[in-house]
mmCIF file of C-alpha atoms and ligand atoms in Angstrom:
data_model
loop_
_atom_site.group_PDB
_atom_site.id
_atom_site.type_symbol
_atom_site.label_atom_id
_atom_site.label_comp_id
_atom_site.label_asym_id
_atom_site.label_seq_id
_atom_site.Cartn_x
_atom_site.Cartn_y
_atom_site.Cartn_z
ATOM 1 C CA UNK A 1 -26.875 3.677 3.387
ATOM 2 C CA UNK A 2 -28.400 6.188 5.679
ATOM 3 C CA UNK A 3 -28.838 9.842 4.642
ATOM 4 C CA UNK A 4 -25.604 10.647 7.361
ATOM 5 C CA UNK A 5 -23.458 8.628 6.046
ATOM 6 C CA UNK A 6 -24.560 9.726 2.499
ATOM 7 C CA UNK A 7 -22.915 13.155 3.194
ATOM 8 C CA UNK A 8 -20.158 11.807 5.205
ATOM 9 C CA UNK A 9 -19.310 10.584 2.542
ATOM 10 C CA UNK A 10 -18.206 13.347 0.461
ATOM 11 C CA UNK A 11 -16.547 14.592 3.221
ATOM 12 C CA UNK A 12 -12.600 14.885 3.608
ATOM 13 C CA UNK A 13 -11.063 11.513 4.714
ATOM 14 C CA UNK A 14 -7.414 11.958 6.948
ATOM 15 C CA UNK A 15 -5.234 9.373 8.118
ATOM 16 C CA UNK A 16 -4.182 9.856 12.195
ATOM 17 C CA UNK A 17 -1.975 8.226 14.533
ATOM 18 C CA UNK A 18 -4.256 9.071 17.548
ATOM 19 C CA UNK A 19 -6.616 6.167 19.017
ATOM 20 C CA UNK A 20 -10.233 6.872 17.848
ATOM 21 C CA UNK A 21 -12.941 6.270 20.449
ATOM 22 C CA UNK A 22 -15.927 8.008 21.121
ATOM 23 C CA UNK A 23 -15.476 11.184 22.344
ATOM 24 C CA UNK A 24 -11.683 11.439 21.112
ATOM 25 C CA UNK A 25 -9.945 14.610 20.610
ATOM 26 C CA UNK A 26 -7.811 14.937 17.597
ATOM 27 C CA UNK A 27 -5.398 17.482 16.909
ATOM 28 C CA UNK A 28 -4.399 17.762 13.919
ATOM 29 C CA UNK A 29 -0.788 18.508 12.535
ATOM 30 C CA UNK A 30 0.127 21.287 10.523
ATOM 31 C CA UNK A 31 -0.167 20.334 6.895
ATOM 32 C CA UNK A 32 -3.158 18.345 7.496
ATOM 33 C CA UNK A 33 -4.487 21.102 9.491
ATOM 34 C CA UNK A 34 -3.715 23.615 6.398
ATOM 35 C CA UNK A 35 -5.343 21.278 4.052
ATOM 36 C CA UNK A 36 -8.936 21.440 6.494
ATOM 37 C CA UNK A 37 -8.809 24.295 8.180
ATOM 38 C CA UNK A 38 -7.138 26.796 4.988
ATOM 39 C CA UNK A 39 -7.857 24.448 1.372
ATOM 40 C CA UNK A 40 -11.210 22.969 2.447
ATOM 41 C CA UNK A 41 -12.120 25.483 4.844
ATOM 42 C CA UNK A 42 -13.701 23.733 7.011
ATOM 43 C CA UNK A 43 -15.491 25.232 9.928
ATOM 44 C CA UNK A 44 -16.619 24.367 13.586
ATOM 45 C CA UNK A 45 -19.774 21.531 13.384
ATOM 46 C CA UNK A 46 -18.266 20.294 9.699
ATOM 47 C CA UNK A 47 -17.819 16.454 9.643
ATOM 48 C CA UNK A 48 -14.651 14.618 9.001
ATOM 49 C CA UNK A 49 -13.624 11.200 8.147
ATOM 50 C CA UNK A 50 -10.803 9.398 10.359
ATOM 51 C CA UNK A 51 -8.830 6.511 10.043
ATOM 52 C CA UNK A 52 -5.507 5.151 11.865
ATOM 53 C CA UNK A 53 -4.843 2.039 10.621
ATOM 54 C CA UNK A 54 -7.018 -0.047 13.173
ATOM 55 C CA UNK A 55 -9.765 1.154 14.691
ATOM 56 C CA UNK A 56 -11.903 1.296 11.453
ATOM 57 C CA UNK A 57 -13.098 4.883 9.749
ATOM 58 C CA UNK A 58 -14.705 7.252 12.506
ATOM 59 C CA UNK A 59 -16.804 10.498 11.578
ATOM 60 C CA UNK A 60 -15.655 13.324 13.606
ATOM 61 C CA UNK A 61 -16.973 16.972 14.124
ATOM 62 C CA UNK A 62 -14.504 19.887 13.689
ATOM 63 C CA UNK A 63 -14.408 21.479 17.326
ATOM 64 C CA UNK A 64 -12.436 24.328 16.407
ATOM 65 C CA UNK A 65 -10.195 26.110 13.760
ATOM 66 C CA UNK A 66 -6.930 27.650 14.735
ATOM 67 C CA UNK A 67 -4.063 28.905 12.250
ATOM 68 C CA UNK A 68 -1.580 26.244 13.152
ATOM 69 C CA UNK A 69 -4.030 23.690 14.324
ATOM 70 C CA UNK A 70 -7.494 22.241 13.342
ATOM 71 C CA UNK A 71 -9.429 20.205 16.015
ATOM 72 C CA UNK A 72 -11.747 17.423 15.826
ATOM 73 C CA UNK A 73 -13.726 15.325 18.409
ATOM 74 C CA UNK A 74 -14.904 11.788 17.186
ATOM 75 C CA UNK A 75 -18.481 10.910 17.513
ATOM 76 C CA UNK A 76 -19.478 7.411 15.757
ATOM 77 C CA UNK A 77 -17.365 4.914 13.871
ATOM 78 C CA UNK A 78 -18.258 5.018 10.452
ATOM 79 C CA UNK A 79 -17.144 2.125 8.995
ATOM 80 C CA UNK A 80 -15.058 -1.332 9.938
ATOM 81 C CA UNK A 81 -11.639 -2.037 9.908
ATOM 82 C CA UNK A 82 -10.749 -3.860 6.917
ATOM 83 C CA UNK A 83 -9.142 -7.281 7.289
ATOM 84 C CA UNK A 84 -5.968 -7.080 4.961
ATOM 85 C CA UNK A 85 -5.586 -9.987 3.227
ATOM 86 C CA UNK A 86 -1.213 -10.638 4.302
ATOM 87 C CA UNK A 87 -0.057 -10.517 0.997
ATOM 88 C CA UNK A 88 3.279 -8.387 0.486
ATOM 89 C CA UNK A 89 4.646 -6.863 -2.912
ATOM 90 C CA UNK A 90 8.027 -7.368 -2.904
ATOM 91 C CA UNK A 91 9.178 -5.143 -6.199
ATOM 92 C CA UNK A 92 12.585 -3.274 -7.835
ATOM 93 C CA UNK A 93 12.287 0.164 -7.118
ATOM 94 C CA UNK A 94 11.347 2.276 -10.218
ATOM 95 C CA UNK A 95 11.733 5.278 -11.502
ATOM 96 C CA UNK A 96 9.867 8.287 -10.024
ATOM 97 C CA UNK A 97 6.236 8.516 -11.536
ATOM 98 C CA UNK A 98 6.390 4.915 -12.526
ATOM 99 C CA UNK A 99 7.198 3.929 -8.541
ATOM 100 C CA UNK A 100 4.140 6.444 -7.664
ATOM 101 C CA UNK A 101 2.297 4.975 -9.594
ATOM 102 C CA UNK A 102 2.944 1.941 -8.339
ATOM 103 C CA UNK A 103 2.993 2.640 -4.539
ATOM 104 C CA UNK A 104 -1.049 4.249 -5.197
ATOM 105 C CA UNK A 105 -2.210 1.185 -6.929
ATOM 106 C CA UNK A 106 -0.458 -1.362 -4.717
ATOM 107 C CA UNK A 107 -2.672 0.258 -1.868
ATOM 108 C CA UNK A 108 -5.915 0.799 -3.279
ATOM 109 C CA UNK A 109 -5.353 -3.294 -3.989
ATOM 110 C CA UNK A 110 -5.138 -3.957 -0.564
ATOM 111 C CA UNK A 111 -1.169 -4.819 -0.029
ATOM 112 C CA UNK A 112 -0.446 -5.900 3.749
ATOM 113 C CA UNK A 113 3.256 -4.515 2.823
ATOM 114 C CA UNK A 114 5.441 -2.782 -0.093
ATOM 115 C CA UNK A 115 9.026 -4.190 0.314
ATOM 116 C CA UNK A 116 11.502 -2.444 -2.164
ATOM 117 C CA UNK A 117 14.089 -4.736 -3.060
ATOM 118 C CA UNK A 118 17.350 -3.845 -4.926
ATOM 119 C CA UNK A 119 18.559 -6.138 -7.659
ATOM 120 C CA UNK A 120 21.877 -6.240 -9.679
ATOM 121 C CA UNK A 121 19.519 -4.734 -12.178
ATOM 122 C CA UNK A 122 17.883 -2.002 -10.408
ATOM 123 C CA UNK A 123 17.872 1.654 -11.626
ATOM 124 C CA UNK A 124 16.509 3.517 -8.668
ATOM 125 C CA UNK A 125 19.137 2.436 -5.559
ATOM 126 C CA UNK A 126 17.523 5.390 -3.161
ATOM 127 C CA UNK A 127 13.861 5.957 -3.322
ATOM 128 C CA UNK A 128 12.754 8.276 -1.388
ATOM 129 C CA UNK A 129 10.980 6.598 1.277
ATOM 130 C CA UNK A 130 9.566 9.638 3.176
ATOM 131 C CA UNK A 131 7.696 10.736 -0.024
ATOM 132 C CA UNK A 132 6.764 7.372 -1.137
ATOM 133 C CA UNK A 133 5.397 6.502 2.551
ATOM 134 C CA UNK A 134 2.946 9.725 2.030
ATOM 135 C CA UNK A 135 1.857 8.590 -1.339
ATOM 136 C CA UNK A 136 0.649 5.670 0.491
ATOM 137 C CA UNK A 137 -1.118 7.171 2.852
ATOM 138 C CA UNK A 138 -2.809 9.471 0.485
ATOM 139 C CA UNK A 139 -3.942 6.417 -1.905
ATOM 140 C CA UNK A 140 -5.462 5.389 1.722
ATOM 141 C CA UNK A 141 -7.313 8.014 2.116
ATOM 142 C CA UNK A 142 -8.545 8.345 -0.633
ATOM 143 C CA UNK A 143 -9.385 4.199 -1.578
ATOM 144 C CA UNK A 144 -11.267 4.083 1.287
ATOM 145 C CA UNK A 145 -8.877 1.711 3.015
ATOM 146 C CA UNK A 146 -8.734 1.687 6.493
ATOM 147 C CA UNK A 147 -5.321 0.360 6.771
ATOM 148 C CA UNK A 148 -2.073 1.777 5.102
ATOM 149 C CA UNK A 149 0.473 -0.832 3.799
ATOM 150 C CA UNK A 150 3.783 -0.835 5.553
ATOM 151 C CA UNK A 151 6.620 0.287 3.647
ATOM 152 C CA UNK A 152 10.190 -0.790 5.511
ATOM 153 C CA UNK A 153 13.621 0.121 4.353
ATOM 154 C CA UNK A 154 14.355 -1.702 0.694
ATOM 155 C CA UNK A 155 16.715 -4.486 0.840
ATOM 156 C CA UNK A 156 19.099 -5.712 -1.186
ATOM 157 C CA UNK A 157 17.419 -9.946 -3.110
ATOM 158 C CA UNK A 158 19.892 -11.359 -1.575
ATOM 159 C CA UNK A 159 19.426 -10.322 2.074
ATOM 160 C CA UNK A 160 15.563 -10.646 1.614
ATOM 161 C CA UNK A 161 15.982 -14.053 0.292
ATOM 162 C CA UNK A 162 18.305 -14.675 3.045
ATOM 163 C CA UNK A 163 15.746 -13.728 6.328
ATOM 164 C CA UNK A 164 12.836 -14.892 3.941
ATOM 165 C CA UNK A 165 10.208 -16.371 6.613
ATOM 166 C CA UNK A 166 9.664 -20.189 6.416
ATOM 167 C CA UNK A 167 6.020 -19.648 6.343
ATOM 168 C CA UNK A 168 5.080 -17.162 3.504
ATOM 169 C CA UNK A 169 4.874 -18.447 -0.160
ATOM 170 C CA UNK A 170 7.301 -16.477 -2.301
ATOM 171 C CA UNK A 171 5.395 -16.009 -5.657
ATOM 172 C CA UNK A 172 8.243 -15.184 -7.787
ATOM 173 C CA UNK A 173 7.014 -13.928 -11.359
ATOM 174 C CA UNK A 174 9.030 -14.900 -13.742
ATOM 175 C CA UNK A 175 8.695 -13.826 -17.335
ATOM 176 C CA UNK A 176 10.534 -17.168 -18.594
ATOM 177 C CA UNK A 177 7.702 -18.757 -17.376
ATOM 178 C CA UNK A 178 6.324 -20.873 -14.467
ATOM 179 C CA UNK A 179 2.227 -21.883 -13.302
ATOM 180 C CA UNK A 180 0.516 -19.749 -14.871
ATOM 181 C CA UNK A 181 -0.352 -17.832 -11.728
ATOM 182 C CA UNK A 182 -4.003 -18.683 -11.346
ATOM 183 C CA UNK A 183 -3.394 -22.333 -11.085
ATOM 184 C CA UNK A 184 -0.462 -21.524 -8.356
ATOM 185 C CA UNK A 185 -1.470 -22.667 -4.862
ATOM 186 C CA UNK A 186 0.400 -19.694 -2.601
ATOM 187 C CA UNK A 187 -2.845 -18.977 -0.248
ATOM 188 C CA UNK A 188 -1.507 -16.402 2.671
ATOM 189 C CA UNK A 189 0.605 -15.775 3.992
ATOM 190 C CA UNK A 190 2.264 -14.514 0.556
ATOM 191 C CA UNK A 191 4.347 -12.259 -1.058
ATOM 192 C CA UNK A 192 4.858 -11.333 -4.873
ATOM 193 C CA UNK A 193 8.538 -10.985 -6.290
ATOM 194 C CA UNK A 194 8.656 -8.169 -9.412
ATOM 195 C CA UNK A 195 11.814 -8.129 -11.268
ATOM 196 C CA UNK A 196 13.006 -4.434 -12.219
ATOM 197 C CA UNK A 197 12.352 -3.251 -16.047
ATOM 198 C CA UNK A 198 15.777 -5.137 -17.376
ATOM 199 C CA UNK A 199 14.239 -7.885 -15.629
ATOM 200 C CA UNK A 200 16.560 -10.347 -12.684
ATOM 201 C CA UNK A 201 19.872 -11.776 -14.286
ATOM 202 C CA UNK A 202 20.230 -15.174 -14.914
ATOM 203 C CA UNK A 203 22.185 -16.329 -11.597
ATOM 204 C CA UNK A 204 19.230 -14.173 -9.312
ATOM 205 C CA UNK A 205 16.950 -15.752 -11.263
ATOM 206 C CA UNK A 206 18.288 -19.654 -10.213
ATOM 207 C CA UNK A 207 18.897 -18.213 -6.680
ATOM 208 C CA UNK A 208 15.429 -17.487 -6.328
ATOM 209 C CA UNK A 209 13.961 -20.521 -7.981
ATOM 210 C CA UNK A 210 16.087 -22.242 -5.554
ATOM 211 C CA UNK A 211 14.414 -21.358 -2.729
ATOM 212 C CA UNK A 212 12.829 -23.472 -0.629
ATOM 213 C CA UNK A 213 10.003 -21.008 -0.369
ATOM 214 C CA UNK A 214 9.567 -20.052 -4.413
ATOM 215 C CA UNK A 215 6.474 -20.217 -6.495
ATOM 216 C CA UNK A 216 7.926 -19.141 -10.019
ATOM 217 C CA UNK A 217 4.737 -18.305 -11.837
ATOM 218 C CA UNK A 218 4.060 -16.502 -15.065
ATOM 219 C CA UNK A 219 1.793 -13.866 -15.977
ATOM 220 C CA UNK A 220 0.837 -14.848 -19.559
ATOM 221 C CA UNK A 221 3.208 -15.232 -22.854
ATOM 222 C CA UNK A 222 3.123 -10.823 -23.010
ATOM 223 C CA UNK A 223 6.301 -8.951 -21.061
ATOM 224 C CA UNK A 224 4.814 -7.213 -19.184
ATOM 225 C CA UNK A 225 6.253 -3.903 -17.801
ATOM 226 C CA UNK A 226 7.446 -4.182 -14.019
ATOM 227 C CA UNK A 227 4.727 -1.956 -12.676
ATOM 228 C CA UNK A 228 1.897 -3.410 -14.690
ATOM 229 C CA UNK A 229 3.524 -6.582 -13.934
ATOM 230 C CA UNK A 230 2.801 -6.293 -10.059
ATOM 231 C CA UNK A 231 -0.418 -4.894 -10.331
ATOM 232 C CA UNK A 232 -1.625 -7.768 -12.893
ATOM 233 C CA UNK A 233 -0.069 -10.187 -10.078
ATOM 234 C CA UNK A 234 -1.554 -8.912 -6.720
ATOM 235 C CA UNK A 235 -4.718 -8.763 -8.690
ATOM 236 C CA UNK A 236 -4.845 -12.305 -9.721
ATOM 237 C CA UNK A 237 -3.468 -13.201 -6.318
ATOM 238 C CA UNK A 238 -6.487 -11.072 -4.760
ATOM 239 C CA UNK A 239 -9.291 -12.423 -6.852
ATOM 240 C CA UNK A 240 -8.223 -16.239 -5.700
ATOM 241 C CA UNK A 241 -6.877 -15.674 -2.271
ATOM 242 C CA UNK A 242 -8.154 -12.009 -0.844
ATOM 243 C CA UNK A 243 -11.526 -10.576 -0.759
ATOM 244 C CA UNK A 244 -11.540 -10.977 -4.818
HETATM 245 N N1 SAM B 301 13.966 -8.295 -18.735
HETATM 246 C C1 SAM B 301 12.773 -8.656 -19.286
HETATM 247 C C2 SAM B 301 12.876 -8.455 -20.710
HETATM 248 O O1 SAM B 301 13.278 -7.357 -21.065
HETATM 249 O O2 SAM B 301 12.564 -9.460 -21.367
HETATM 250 C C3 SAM B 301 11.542 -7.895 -18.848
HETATM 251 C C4 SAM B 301 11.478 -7.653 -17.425
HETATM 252 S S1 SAM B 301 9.862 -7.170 -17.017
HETATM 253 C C5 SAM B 301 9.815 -5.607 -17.763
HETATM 254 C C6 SAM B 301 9.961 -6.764 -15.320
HETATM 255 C C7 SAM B 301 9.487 -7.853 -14.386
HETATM 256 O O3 SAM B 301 8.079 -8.029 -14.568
HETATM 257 C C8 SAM B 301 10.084 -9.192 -14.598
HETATM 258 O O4 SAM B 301 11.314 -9.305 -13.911
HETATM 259 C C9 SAM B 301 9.015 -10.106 -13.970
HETATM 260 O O5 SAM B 301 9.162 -10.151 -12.577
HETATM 261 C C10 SAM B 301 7.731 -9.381 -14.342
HETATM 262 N N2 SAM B 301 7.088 -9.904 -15.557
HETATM 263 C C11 SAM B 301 6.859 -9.236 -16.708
HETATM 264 N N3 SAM B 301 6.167 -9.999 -17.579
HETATM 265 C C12 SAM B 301 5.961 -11.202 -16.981
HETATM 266 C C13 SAM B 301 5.310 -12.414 -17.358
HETATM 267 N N4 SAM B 301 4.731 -12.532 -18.550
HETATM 268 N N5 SAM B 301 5.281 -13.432 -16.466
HETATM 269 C C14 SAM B 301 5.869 -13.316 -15.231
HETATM 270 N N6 SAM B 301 6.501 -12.188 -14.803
HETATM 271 C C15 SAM B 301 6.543 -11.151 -15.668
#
């Protein structure tokens, strides 16, 4: 690693919606421009680190520091965008630091796309999107990732069974067991199914198995808790069919 990317990379890492070429100019909005220009106090000639969600990580010099707005013109990219592997998470929405939880891990494991789905079961029927959406963009930014999951509105199991895509295995994990899930052949395109913490009821459970698209697979003869559940899973899943 060269001595400039050394100390870029300590430096603070933001996730933009502008195109990044060279030569760019970024402005950035208020509360990121708060965070640089007022928490990290960042100053004209500082480096930054910029990502948008495909044009890889680009360092970019602070051109100048304003109350309301910070900025930044980009100079070299600093790193490749990431290939995501097109695995979704397809998981029961959870209460409020569990689902945080959740939503930073999920990212930092590379998730193509966090799809909350609401079961007969479900405790949570209105996360809030807005504030999970910036969680993952924070567990971006600060993973390194160069891409941030999508995250579209939940939908109830039966609609998502119901426009389920022909093509994309749906590893259902089922604590009543199934393949264990490293033996289960669901390469990409793929999505895991995570029951909620009082698990799917009996008649979701024979729905699901019953479609055409359904991998049930366990995770081991331990019940697991939903959260650590769907981390365990996209791990697995990662380490056979991602970048492991
Ligand atoms: N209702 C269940 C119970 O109380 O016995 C537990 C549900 S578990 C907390 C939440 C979800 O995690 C389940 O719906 C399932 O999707 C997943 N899960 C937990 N342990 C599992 C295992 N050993 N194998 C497969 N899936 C598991």
């Amino acid at each position: 690693m060269s001595e400039e990317d050394r100390s870029l990379s300590t430096t603070p890492r933001l996730f933009v919606r502008d195109a990044l070429a060279h030569g760019a100019q970024i402005t950035l909005d208020q509360p990121q421009s708060h965070y640089l220009g007022s928490v990290m106090r960042r100053q004209p000639g500082d480096m930054v680190r910029l990502f948008n969600g495909h044009d890889g990580e680009w360092a970019a010099r602070v051109s100048a520091v304003a109350k309301k707005a910070v900025m930044l013109v980009a100079e070299r990219q600093s790193g490749r965008q990431e290939q995501v592997p097109n695995l979704w998470l397809c998981a029961a929405p959870l209460k409020k630091g569990r689902i945080d939880w959740l939503v930073e891990k999920a990212c930092e494991l590379g998730v193509a796309r966090l799809q909350l789905v609401t079961t007969q079961r479900t405790v949570v029927d209105k996360p809030n999107l807005e504030r999970l959406g910036a969680h993952l963009v924070e567990a971006a930014e600060q993973s390194g990732r160069t891409a941030v999951p999508d995250l579209p509105e939940p939908v109830t199991l039966d609609r998502l069974l119901k426009n389920w895509p022909a093509d994309r295995a749906l590893i259902f994990a089922d604590e009543t067991g199934g393949t264990p899930l490293a033996e289960a052949k669901a390469p990409a395109p793929a999505a895991i199914l995570i029951g909620p913490e009082g698990g799917f009821t009996v008649q979701e459970r024979e729905t699901i198995r019953a479609h055409p698209a359904a991998v049930p697979v366990s995770l081991g003869p331990r019940i697991l808790r939903a959260d650590t559940a769907a981390l365990a899973a996209v791990a697995v899943w990662q380490a056979i069919n991602g970048q492991g």
